[in-house]
Amino acid sequence: MKHAALPVLAFGLILSLLCSTLARAQSGPPDMTFGAITPADFAPTAYAPDSTANAVFLLDHGDVTFDGTYSNNHSFATIYTRHTRLRILNKNALGLATLSISSAHHNGYEAFTTDVRAATYNLQDGKVVETKLDKKSIFKDKNGYYNIEKLAFPDAREGSIIEYTYTITYPGYGYIPDWEFQGSYPVLWSQYEVTVPAMFDFSVKSQGYRLYTVDTTFYFEGASFPVNFGMDARGIWNGKDIHRVWAMDDMPPLDKKEPYTTTLRNHIQKVQFQLSAVQFGSYRKTYRTTWPELTTELLKNDNFGGTLGDRNHWMDDELKKIVQAGSTSQEAARKIFAYVRDQFTSTGQEGIYITQPLKKTWEDKKGGVADINLLLTALYKHAGFEASPVILSTRAHGRTLDAFPLLSEYNYVLTRVLADGQYYLLDATRTTTGFGALPELCYNGPAHVIDAGNDVIPLLTDSITERRITQVMLANDDGGGYSGTYSRREGVFESMDTRTLLKREKPDDFFERLSKGLAEYKQMGEHGFDSLAVPEELLCWHYSMTYHFAQKTLYFNPIMHERMSNSPIPDPERHYPVEMPYCIDNNYILHMDIPKGYAIDQLPKSTRFTLEDGSGSYEYRVDTDGKTIDFHSRMQLKRTNYTVDEYSGLRNFFALVIQKEKEPIIFKKTN
Amino acid sequence: MHLIPPGKLRCLLAACLLWHSVSAQEPMTGPLPDSLTKGAGMVKRMDLTEIDIESPRKARIHHQYVYTILNSTGDPWSAISTFYDKFHDLGNVSATLYDAGGKVVKKIKKSDLEDWNIEGLGIFMMDIRVKYYRFGYHAYPYTISFEEDMTLSGLFGLQPQWMPQPSSLVSVVSSRLVIRAPADYPLQYKEYHFPDPVAVTEKKGDKIYSWQITNLPAVKSEPYAADWYGREPRINLAPGSFEVDGFKGSCYSWADLGRFMDELYKGRAQLPEEARRKVHALVDGLSDDHAKIRALYGFLQQNTHYVGIELGIGGWQPYDANYVYTRKYGDCKALANYMVALLKEAGIRGCSVLIRSGAEAPPIDTGFACTQFNHVIAVAFTGKDSVWLECTSSTLPAGYLSSLTADRDALLLDENGAHVIHTPAYGVRENRLIRVVKGSIDDKGDLQVTMQTDYSGLEQDGPASLVNRASKKDRLDLQRQLLGLANCTISDLADSASPGAVPALRETMTVSAGQYATVAGNRLLFTPGIFMRKMPRLQELANRQSDFELKASVEEADSIALQLPAGWTPEGNLLNGSLSSPFGSYRVRSSFANGVLTIACDYRQYKGIYPAAEYPRLVRLFNLAHREADRELVLLKAPPSAGP
């Protein structure tokens, strides 16, 4: 299934939608009573959405309700019930016969799982035989912040139907779990229903390539329960319940990730929710529907903006050691940045909130992304700089919709600082990132500055170019031999990658690996890296080499170490658009003497090919004056996003490059 | 054994005590000799394990260490990691991080550790839990000291192995193991590559066993070196008699261990009535025992699957046959036990076999009885034949063990306890890959061939797994990747499997690749090596220290026949070469006749451990194969014949 069109993105408020018409699929929903399995259910050997699937989900039904009379510190609870029925068609899917149900408990917020009911069904002698799951097949496990219920389904084999239902209770209000209508197996009927008292206003964000089979809104009278939002908002709520139902039929499995797909999250059919307002009588509280509101809320949050306040006097002593008090120069900004980047270790944990007090991050010299970059922001502020935190969603985390801020979609924090009249965007979580540079994962669309200015910084992949320059010089030397030098200046991201590699591996090992791949008549001499220890500098490496030619015919390929030999997109089929992380500009220059005792027998022809719209080009130029040869190749890709329709053109482009780069210069011995 | 004169003993003890208290104050910053820092990622300054055996039912362990991490390769040892389960009760745990100057950076206690289950071992539910903490410090060198107390209820799990030098990247200043047990307690032990034997002393009715090793430098890792496990100094321990969860046993011999297992397995092989009927329905019509075994193994594979649930004594005691039959799942020992019950019902003798599974797993030491196993398989006997059965696999044929359990000693649980048995080994005649490629190249460089590959024995494990598990599309993608050809289309992919004690698989396909050969004026260049055996390129190594190991015996024979375009002939040398040695051989021959280029290549290697001095010959062998597979052949177009 090719996704030619952009995903359908729609959002609306629950309240504002009127009762809409039902669009039913031909087959309609299955019987949703637990245990409603008939012998006919075992008849199919394959199912239409994907006839090669190892398992099929016959039903996946989620139901969210509010319990207004839940007694606890939280006066409400959100009850999520899931009911799933699936059929195992092939033993490769027997992994589905074990199930783990997780609920998180963290910081006093405790969700818990109840009412687990599960059974396996098999067809025996034309009758449906049920094997219930007994208590001995349910195990309770724990991992970090999660409680996990583990189920092992008895009597499961090829052809079996497995059915289970469970309830997770989330104390409080304001959280409705996301629902995905697709997974790695086809789903015949996926349905999500949410029943919410009209007092709560939820924004709904839908994403997917198909329209809903069912998309309805009903109103039910008679909701009534006690409410306590503070002194001015207490009493009994009487009003309507809004009941929303979405369903999809015959959903094919999500196509697997392809090269240059950022994340399948951008393509999966799903629905997400965020509380936008609560209204009780004259009491009305709005939440995060606009960026200014979100910003205000984040700045007040103890685990975000609250860390930036001026209670950080313990920073004084350390700051004195790093910079001169009161200086807001670029030099001072660089020093503070380098201090945090080099002295602190990131655990890699993403998220926008701190996981521990700033002081603990300071003492342990380690923390998650938010801990480290919020600490950096606080340090800058304390030293007198204008600095603000910036939030974004990383490439692997999925695209965000700017008009529709869903805080759960943001998972990364950066620091923006003003120094010598210029703004710099900084990430101190990796030792390989220079001042003002950002790792690849940050380039995923708009990043939001969380301060009164509410600036939006577009971090677009089209705006960054990875530039590599390689130079090779070869000459007949005085000693009668043939020798020269190779040197490469890596682009920003390749420099980061190589520096990361060199944390694990020594420079000597790097060059040893290179020399293992050299032709037998080529020898590597002295070698080294330049500015390895300075992340702000592009990384350069070089080596000297000697050649010992003996053959009658020499096949000399001018491109060393960077020939494109495998296509980055080899598959002729493509389902998702191509999303490259940056634009490309690779330059390769070779200048060589014709080796003594040899003459050119064949020189590859100069050529140039381009993408249809000209945004990508490959130039290959060879010239000779009879004594020396000049070679220059340059590949440029000025765009990073390509639609599915443009895929074959891009693939052909790479195939031409691969083909061309195989061509050798052929020398023949003259005597 | 050294006899320590009493006076000296006192001095030694005093020195030990003094050293112990000195180490508590200041071992962290002392300079380390070059001999111990060279090539090391971490230096063990001290490591003391004290085991206090009170009875076969109870022991206490006190463990302390001080590690100095010199660089990033030593970082893994900075992780604080310990565990607890039903039989191991974790007491106090504490750790301290010191910087290069010896200043305390951070102290942690037990409540600071994270609590995790062990997921990712393929086991669904296990009661072993891990307590873990990572300091995340990177200003080298830094030092970590650690201390923990643990109580063992049930000595079966007595720390079976003590390995003072866990990796070749670790150097050791001093590492000690001290075990105190009642004088009549039968502690079993065996030393491997240990410079000094144990020092045993008696004190107030107790025996104290003490081992110490000092000044072990890091060992440079060389390619293809035999496993570190077989070279490092270590001590195997076993509780001569033990009691766990109410079961008593002894461990002086394999037969003893077998008898203990028998206790655990007792009464667990009863099949329910329905299952017994099914067995007879399957086998009563068959006359040949082999056919019966195949039928029952097939029944197991069709109707049950593996789910790993290891809780408490359930780590060694299988769930009974009735459990497996009704639930249709079990872990490796339950499935093996169930298989044995099915065989028994059919009148065939079968046994469970304890084994250490893993393609790279070190062999067990048959000369020392102790728990060295992590898996259970089954074997059926008929006449003089043994039919081996991997009960957790739904795809392996009866009688065949994959590289996970082939060719190793294992413990067969029999009627007298247990005895050592060796699983089938697959050699060069069994593990074969025979490839036949036939087709043509045209004058544009396009390739069109049919390829037929016959895999057998261990060589067919990978391909058979793909046929069973991967989608057709994935298999095509993988095949394209393996050939490494740009612009390649694979069609007519077909396969047929021949199951048996040495299974085989035949795979056929059509491969077309546009511009497989590069056009360079009047020449075509191409690499036939994409269809040949590929070997890595090895560097020469002067003064190699460690013996080298080849882990499998295989033979690969490739034959390629390509019709060249009319008027084109090969230029220069064709592929020709051969080399032979005790551990392997390589031979490639080519010829050109009637417009057809023929290449035949044969590679063989023999499993084994070979002396370090022979390494240059291995380098020559691998590099020859590498070079020939890498070589570019050149075709030259004949110039147009001179006109009249």
PDB file of C-alpha atoms in Angstrom, chain A residues 34-254:
ATOM      1  CA  PHE A  34     -16.454 -11.773  25.532  1.00  0.00           C
ATOM      2  CA  GLY A  35     -16.456 -15.374  24.378  1.00  0.00           C
ATOM      3  CA  ALA A  36     -18.645 -14.852  21.309  1.00  0.00           C
ATOM      4  CA  ILE A  37     -16.652 -17.263  19.169  1.00  0.00           C
ATOM      5  CA  THR A  38     -18.326 -19.545  16.645  1.00  0.00           C
ATOM      6  CA  PRO A  39     -16.991 -22.444  14.584  1.00  0.00           C
ATOM      7  CA  ALA A  40     -17.235 -20.220  11.498  1.00  0.00           C
ATOM      8  CA  ASP A  41     -14.516 -18.029  13.004  1.00  0.00           C
ATOM      9  CA  PHE A  42     -12.023 -20.854  12.464  1.00  0.00           C
ATOM     10  CA  ALA A  43     -12.830 -21.303   8.807  1.00  0.00           C
ATOM     11  CA  PRO A  44     -10.641 -18.719   7.079  1.00  0.00           C
ATOM     12  CA  THR A  45      -7.092 -19.740   6.194  1.00  0.00           C
ATOM     13  CA  ALA A  46      -6.126 -16.196   5.244  1.00  0.00           C
ATOM     14  CA  TYR A  47      -7.573 -12.730   5.677  1.00  0.00           C
ATOM     15  CA  ALA A  48      -7.921  -9.987   3.083  1.00  0.00           C
ATOM     16  CA  PRO A  49      -5.910  -7.111   4.597  1.00  0.00           C
ATOM     17  CA  ASP A  50      -2.766  -9.272   4.377  1.00  0.00           C
ATOM     18  CA  SER A  51      -2.936 -12.853   3.189  1.00  0.00           C
ATOM     19  CA  THR A  52       0.628 -13.614   4.302  1.00  0.00           C
ATOM     20  CA  ALA A  53       0.178 -12.493   7.906  1.00  0.00           C
ATOM     21  CA  ASN A  54       1.133 -14.892  10.698  1.00  0.00           C
ATOM     22  CA  ALA A  55      -1.725 -13.649  12.874  1.00  0.00           C
ATOM     23  CA  VAL A  56      -4.802 -11.459  12.534  1.00  0.00           C
ATOM     24  CA  PHE A  57      -6.497  -9.274  15.117  1.00  0.00           C
ATOM     25  CA  LEU A  58     -10.200  -9.960  14.770  1.00  0.00           C
ATOM     26  CA  LEU A  59     -11.137  -7.231  17.230  1.00  0.00           C
ATOM     27  CA  ASP A  60      -9.292  -4.552  19.139  1.00  0.00           C
ATOM     28  CA  HIS A  61     -11.631  -2.479  21.266  1.00  0.00           C
ATOM     29  CA  GLY A  62     -10.728   0.249  23.720  1.00  0.00           C
ATOM     30  CA  ASP A  63     -13.213   1.957  25.968  1.00  0.00           C
ATOM     31  CA  VAL A  64     -12.534   4.992  28.155  1.00  0.00           C
ATOM     32  CA  THR A  65     -14.955   6.220  30.795  1.00  0.00           C
ATOM     33  CA  PHE A  66     -14.815   8.567  33.732  1.00  0.00           C
ATOM     34  CA  ASP A  67     -15.635   7.590  37.231  1.00  0.00           C
ATOM     35  CA  GLY A  68     -16.824  10.747  38.885  1.00  0.00           C
ATOM     36  CA  THR A  69     -17.309   9.134  42.256  1.00  0.00           C
ATOM     37  CA  TYR A  70     -13.878   7.569  42.566  1.00  0.00           C
ATOM     38  CA  SER A  71     -12.836   8.239  46.079  1.00  0.00           C
ATOM     39  CA  ASN A  72      -9.215   9.077  46.692  1.00  0.00           C
ATOM     40  CA  ASN A  73      -7.131  12.220  46.776  1.00  0.00           C
ATOM     41  CA  HIS A  74      -8.169  12.544  43.149  1.00  0.00           C
ATOM     42  CA  SER A  75     -11.886  12.821  42.912  1.00  0.00           C
ATOM     43  CA  PHE A  76     -12.031  11.294  39.493  1.00  0.00           C
ATOM     44  CA  ALA A  77     -10.516   8.370  37.745  1.00  0.00           C
ATOM     45  CA  THR A  78     -10.147   7.593  34.056  1.00  0.00           C
ATOM     46  CA  ILE A  79     -11.004   3.955  33.408  1.00  0.00           C
ATOM     47  CA  TYR A  80      -9.490   2.336  30.325  1.00  0.00           C
ATOM     48  CA  THR A  81     -10.748  -1.080  29.317  1.00  0.00           C
ATOM     49  CA  ARG A  82      -9.307  -3.065  26.486  1.00  0.00           C
ATOM     50  CA  HIS A  83     -10.803  -6.097  24.806  1.00  0.00           C
ATOM     51  CA  THR A  84      -8.808  -7.898  22.127  1.00  0.00           C
ATOM     52  CA  ARG A  85      -9.411 -10.999  20.098  1.00  0.00           C
ATOM     53  CA  LEU A  86      -6.819 -12.427  17.740  1.00  0.00           C
ATOM     54  CA  ARG A  87      -6.210 -15.557  15.676  1.00  0.00           C
ATOM     55  CA  ILE A  88      -2.820 -17.250  15.366  1.00  0.00           C
ATOM     56  CA  LEU A  89      -2.356 -18.521  11.828  1.00  0.00           C
ATOM     57  CA  ASN A  90       1.246 -19.640  11.933  1.00  0.00           C
ATOM     58  CA  LYS A  91       3.604 -20.802  14.684  1.00  0.00           C
ATOM     59  CA  ASN A  92       5.813 -17.793  14.012  1.00  0.00           C
ATOM     60  CA  ALA A  93       3.137 -15.755  15.814  1.00  0.00           C
ATOM     61  CA  LEU A  94       3.029 -17.946  18.922  1.00  0.00           C
ATOM     62  CA  GLY A  95       4.810 -15.133  20.730  1.00  0.00           C
ATOM     63  CA  LEU A  96       1.356 -13.538  20.890  1.00  0.00           C
ATOM     64  CA  ALA A  97       0.383 -16.322  23.285  1.00  0.00           C
ATOM     65  CA  THR A  98       2.249 -14.469  26.015  1.00  0.00           C
ATOM     66  CA  LEU A  99       1.171 -10.970  26.917  1.00  0.00           C
ATOM     67  CA  SER A 100       2.571  -8.239  29.150  1.00  0.00           C
ATOM     68  CA  ILE A 101       0.308  -5.462  30.418  1.00  0.00           C
ATOM     69  CA  SER A 102       2.173  -2.486  31.876  1.00  0.00           C
ATOM     70  CA  SER A 103       0.898   0.269  34.083  1.00  0.00           C
ATOM     71  CA  ALA A 104       3.154   2.986  35.352  1.00  0.00           C
ATOM     72  CA  HIS A 105       3.646   4.025  38.932  1.00  0.00           C
ATOM     73  CA  HIS A 106       5.779   7.075  39.444  1.00  0.00           C
ATOM     74  CA  ASN A 107       5.972  10.031  41.805  1.00  0.00           C
ATOM     75  CA  GLY A 108       2.890   9.082  43.769  1.00  0.00           C
ATOM     76  CA  TYR A 109       0.828   8.616  40.642  1.00  0.00           C
ATOM     77  CA  GLU A 110      -0.264   5.044  40.562  1.00  0.00           C
ATOM     78  CA  ALA A 111      -2.144   3.444  37.688  1.00  0.00           C
ATOM     79  CA  PHE A 112      -3.166  -0.148  38.265  1.00  0.00           C
ATOM     80  CA  THR A 113      -4.506  -3.108  36.324  1.00  0.00           C
ATOM     81  CA  THR A 114      -7.604  -5.089  37.331  1.00  0.00           C
ATOM     82  CA  ASP A 115     -10.264  -7.435  35.938  1.00  0.00           C
ATOM     83  CA  VAL A 116      -7.951  -9.473  33.781  1.00  0.00           C
ATOM     84  CA  ARG A 117      -9.882 -12.114  31.908  1.00  0.00           C
ATOM     85  CA  ALA A 118      -8.397 -14.298  29.194  1.00  0.00           C
ATOM     86  CA  ALA A 119      -9.094 -17.486  27.291  1.00  0.00           C
ATOM     87  CA  THR A 120      -7.916 -19.596  24.363  1.00  0.00           C
ATOM     88  CA  TYR A 121     -10.383 -21.119  21.903  1.00  0.00           C
ATOM     89  CA  ASN A 122      -9.824 -24.099  19.634  1.00  0.00           C
ATOM     90  CA  LEU A 123     -12.013 -25.956  17.210  1.00  0.00           C
ATOM     91  CA  GLN A 124     -12.364 -29.621  18.156  1.00  0.00           C
ATOM     92  CA  ASP A 125     -14.766 -31.973  16.417  1.00  0.00           C
ATOM     93  CA  GLY A 126     -16.640 -29.031  14.970  1.00  0.00           C
ATOM     94  CA  LYS A 127     -17.168 -27.448  18.393  1.00  0.00           C
ATOM     95  CA  VAL A 128     -15.520 -24.453  19.986  1.00  0.00           C
ATOM     96  CA  VAL A 129     -13.555 -25.474  23.078  1.00  0.00           C
ATOM     97  CA  GLU A 130     -12.602 -22.777  25.559  1.00  0.00           C
ATOM     98  CA  THR A 131      -9.604 -22.961  27.889  1.00  0.00           C
ATOM     99  CA  LYS A 132      -9.751 -20.222  30.492  1.00  0.00           C
ATOM    100  CA  LEU A 133      -6.647 -18.621  31.918  1.00  0.00           C
ATOM    101  CA  ASP A 134      -6.277 -19.606  35.555  1.00  0.00           C
ATOM    102  CA  LYS A 135      -4.588 -17.620  38.288  1.00  0.00           C
ATOM    103  CA  LYS A 136      -1.441 -19.735  37.987  1.00  0.00           C
ATOM    104  CA  SER A 137      -0.917 -18.441  34.458  1.00  0.00           C
ATOM    105  CA  ILE A 138      -0.888 -14.796  35.534  1.00  0.00           C
ATOM    106  CA  PHE A 139       2.416 -13.483  36.872  1.00  0.00           C
ATOM    107  CA  LYS A 140       3.154 -10.149  38.476  1.00  0.00           C
ATOM    108  CA  ASP A 141       6.411  -8.517  37.523  1.00  0.00           C
ATOM    109  CA  LYS A 142       8.010  -5.102  37.969  1.00  0.00           C
ATOM    110  CA  ASN A 143      10.490  -3.182  35.942  1.00  0.00           C
ATOM    111  CA  GLY A 144      11.729   0.253  36.891  1.00  0.00           C
ATOM    112  CA  TYR A 145       8.585   2.369  37.136  1.00  0.00           C
ATOM    113  CA  TYR A 146       6.237  -0.163  35.640  1.00  0.00           C
ATOM    114  CA  ASN A 147       4.064  -2.840  37.178  1.00  0.00           C
ATOM    115  CA  ILE A 148       3.600  -5.610  34.660  1.00  0.00           C
ATOM    116  CA  GLU A 149       0.924  -8.317  34.544  1.00  0.00           C
ATOM    117  CA  LYS A 150       2.170 -11.236  32.503  1.00  0.00           C
ATOM    118  CA  LEU A 151      -0.162 -13.751  30.927  1.00  0.00           C
ATOM    119  CA  ALA A 152       0.771 -17.095  29.365  1.00  0.00           C
ATOM    120  CA  PHE A 153      -2.170 -18.398  27.305  1.00  0.00           C
ATOM    121  CA  PRO A 154      -2.719 -22.140  27.692  1.00  0.00           C
ATOM    122  CA  ASP A 155      -3.553 -24.470  24.808  1.00  0.00           C
ATOM    123  CA  ALA A 156      -2.478 -22.066  22.063  1.00  0.00           C
ATOM    124  CA  ARG A 157      -1.484 -23.435  18.671  1.00  0.00           C
ATOM    125  CA  GLU A 158      -1.769 -22.622  14.977  1.00  0.00           C
ATOM    126  CA  GLY A 159      -5.391 -21.774  14.293  1.00  0.00           C
ATOM    127  CA  SER A 160      -6.244 -20.886  17.923  1.00  0.00           C
ATOM    128  CA  ILE A 161      -8.165 -17.762  18.812  1.00  0.00           C
ATOM    129  CA  ILE A 162      -6.971 -15.857  21.847  1.00  0.00           C
ATOM    130  CA  GLU A 163      -9.138 -13.348  23.670  1.00  0.00           C
ATOM    131  CA  TYR A 164      -8.387 -11.086  26.611  1.00  0.00           C
ATOM    132  CA  THR A 165      -9.718  -8.077  28.402  1.00  0.00           C
ATOM    133  CA  TYR A 166      -8.318  -5.941  31.206  1.00  0.00           C
ATOM    134  CA  THR A 167      -8.897  -2.590  32.849  1.00  0.00           C
ATOM    135  CA  ILE A 168      -6.333   0.033  33.804  1.00  0.00           C
ATOM    136  CA  THR A 169      -7.443   2.751  36.206  1.00  0.00           C
ATOM    137  CA  TYR A 170      -5.708   6.124  35.998  1.00  0.00           C
ATOM    138  CA  PRO A 171      -6.502   8.183  39.094  1.00  0.00           C
ATOM    139  CA  GLY A 172      -7.356  11.784  38.260  1.00  0.00           C
ATOM    140  CA  TYR A 173      -8.603  13.401  35.098  1.00  0.00           C
ATOM    141  CA  GLY A 174      -7.050  14.985  32.065  1.00  0.00           C
ATOM    142  CA  TYR A 175      -5.376  11.891  30.635  1.00  0.00           C
ATOM    143  CA  ILE A 176      -6.915   9.796  27.876  1.00  0.00           C
ATOM    144  CA  PRO A 177      -4.578   7.167  26.394  1.00  0.00           C
ATOM    145  CA  ASP A 178      -3.728   7.365  22.671  1.00  0.00           C
ATOM    146  CA  TRP A 179      -5.197   4.707  20.439  1.00  0.00           C
ATOM    147  CA  GLU A 180      -3.491   3.186  17.418  1.00  0.00           C
ATOM    148  CA  PHE A 181      -5.663   1.539  14.802  1.00  0.00           C
ATOM    149  CA  GLN A 182      -2.727  -0.289  13.248  1.00  0.00           C
ATOM    150  CA  GLY A 183       0.082  -2.564  14.322  1.00  0.00           C
ATOM    151  CA  SER A 184       2.391  -5.220  12.925  1.00  0.00           C
ATOM    152  CA  TYR A 185      -0.567  -7.496  12.176  1.00  0.00           C
ATOM    153  CA  PRO A 186      -3.725  -6.774  10.192  1.00  0.00           C
ATOM    154  CA  VAL A 187      -6.759  -5.713  12.256  1.00  0.00           C
ATOM    155  CA  LEU A 188     -10.252  -6.538  11.050  1.00  0.00           C
ATOM    156  CA  TRP A 189     -12.023  -4.151  13.402  1.00  0.00           C
ATOM    157  CA  SER A 190     -10.350  -1.552  15.598  1.00  0.00           C
ATOM    158  CA  GLN A 191     -12.635   0.610  17.716  1.00  0.00           C
ATOM    159  CA  TYR A 192     -12.028   3.275  20.325  1.00  0.00           C
ATOM    160  CA  GLU A 193     -14.736   4.920  22.360  1.00  0.00           C
ATOM    161  CA  VAL A 194     -14.434   7.713  24.850  1.00  0.00           C
ATOM    162  CA  THR A 195     -17.180   8.879  27.194  1.00  0.00           C
ATOM    163  CA  VAL A 196     -16.491  12.217  28.833  1.00  0.00           C
ATOM    164  CA  PRO A 197     -18.705  14.476  30.960  1.00  0.00           C
ATOM    165  CA  ALA A 198     -19.332  17.680  28.974  1.00  0.00           C
ATOM    166  CA  MET A 199     -17.523  19.511  31.763  1.00  0.00           C
ATOM    167  CA  PHE A 200     -14.215  18.433  30.210  1.00  0.00           C
ATOM    168  CA  ASP A 201     -13.169  19.826  26.873  1.00  0.00           C
ATOM    169  CA  PHE A 202     -10.716  17.606  25.043  1.00  0.00           C
ATOM    170  CA  SER A 203      -8.898  18.421  21.848  1.00  0.00           C
ATOM    171  CA  VAL A 204      -8.690  15.442  19.535  1.00  0.00           C
ATOM    172  CA  LYS A 205      -5.914  14.981  17.022  1.00  0.00           C
ATOM    173  CA  SER A 206      -6.302  12.328  14.335  1.00  0.00           C
ATOM    174  CA  GLN A 207      -3.625  11.092  11.979  1.00  0.00           C
ATOM    175  CA  GLY A 208      -3.710   8.572   9.156  1.00  0.00           C
ATOM    176  CA  TYR A 209      -4.092   7.892   5.470  1.00  0.00           C
ATOM    177  CA  ARG A 210      -7.692   6.676   5.613  1.00  0.00           C
ATOM    178  CA  LEU A 211     -11.003   8.090   6.687  1.00  0.00           C
ATOM    179  CA  TYR A 212     -12.756   6.444   9.601  1.00  0.00           C
ATOM    180  CA  THR A 213     -15.243   3.672   8.980  1.00  0.00           C
ATOM    181  CA  VAL A 214     -17.171   4.890  12.004  1.00  0.00           C
ATOM    182  CA  ASP A 215     -16.919   8.396  13.435  1.00  0.00           C
ATOM    183  CA  THR A 216     -19.845   9.281  15.670  1.00  0.00           C
ATOM    184  CA  THR A 217     -20.777  11.494  18.573  1.00  0.00           C
ATOM    185  CA  PHE A 218     -23.644  10.793  20.928  1.00  0.00           C
ATOM    186  CA  TYR A 219     -24.918  12.691  23.913  1.00  0.00           C
ATOM    187  CA  PHE A 220     -26.234  10.976  26.989  1.00  0.00           C
ATOM    188  CA  GLU A 221     -28.175  12.769  29.675  1.00  0.00           C
ATOM    189  CA  GLY A 222     -27.947  12.178  33.357  1.00  0.00           C
ATOM    190  CA  ALA A 223     -24.306  12.404  34.357  1.00  0.00           C
ATOM    191  CA  SER A 224     -24.129  13.440  37.991  1.00  0.00           C
ATOM    192  CA  PHE A 225     -21.327  13.420  40.558  1.00  0.00           C
ATOM    193  CA  PRO A 226     -19.682  15.654  43.187  1.00  0.00           C
ATOM    194  CA  VAL A 227     -17.011  18.068  42.021  1.00  0.00           C
ATOM    195  CA  ASN A 228     -14.305  19.989  43.881  1.00  0.00           C
ATOM    196  CA  PHE A 229     -12.006  22.311  41.955  1.00  0.00           C
ATOM    197  CA  GLY A 230     -11.340  24.610  44.862  1.00  0.00           C
ATOM    198  CA  MET A 231     -13.215  27.167  46.927  1.00  0.00           C
ATOM    199  CA  ASP A 232     -15.175  28.648  44.027  1.00  0.00           C
ATOM    200  CA  ALA A 233     -15.942  25.457  42.273  1.00  0.00           C
ATOM    201  CA  ARG A 234     -17.606  22.933  44.435  1.00  0.00           C
ATOM    202  CA  GLY A 235     -20.884  21.151  44.162  1.00  0.00           C
ATOM    203  CA  ILE A 236     -22.726  18.557  42.164  1.00  0.00           C
ATOM    204  CA  TRP A 237     -22.249  18.398  38.447  1.00  0.00           C
ATOM    205  CA  ASN A 238     -25.328  17.566  36.393  1.00  0.00           C
ATOM    206  CA  GLY A 239     -25.036  17.424  32.693  1.00  0.00           C
ATOM    207  CA  LYS A 240     -24.446  15.476  29.540  1.00  0.00           C
ATOM    208  CA  ASP A 241     -21.888  12.829  28.797  1.00  0.00           C
ATOM    209  CA  ILE A 242     -20.331  13.067  25.369  1.00  0.00           C
ATOM    210  CA  HIS A 243     -19.710   9.689  23.791  1.00  0.00           C
ATOM    211  CA  ARG A 244     -17.283   9.552  20.849  1.00  0.00           C
ATOM    212  CA  VAL A 245     -16.693   6.439  18.783  1.00  0.00           C
ATOM    213  CA  TRP A 246     -14.060   5.883  16.107  1.00  0.00           C
ATOM    214  CA  ALA A 247     -13.570   2.621  14.252  1.00  0.00           C
ATOM    215  CA  MET A 248     -11.577   1.334  11.315  1.00  0.00           C
ATOM    216  CA  ASP A 249     -12.187  -1.909   9.478  1.00  0.00           C
ATOM    217  CA  ASP A 250      -9.744  -4.136   7.590  1.00  0.00           C
ATOM    218  CA  MET A 251      -6.587  -2.267   8.533  1.00  0.00           C
ATOM    219  CA  PRO A 252      -3.494  -3.686   6.857  1.00  0.00           C
ATOM    220  CA  PRO A 253      -0.380  -4.043   9.019  1.00  0.00           C
ATOM    221  CA  LEU A 254       1.927  -1.071   9.188  1.00  0.00           C
TER     222      LEU A 254
END
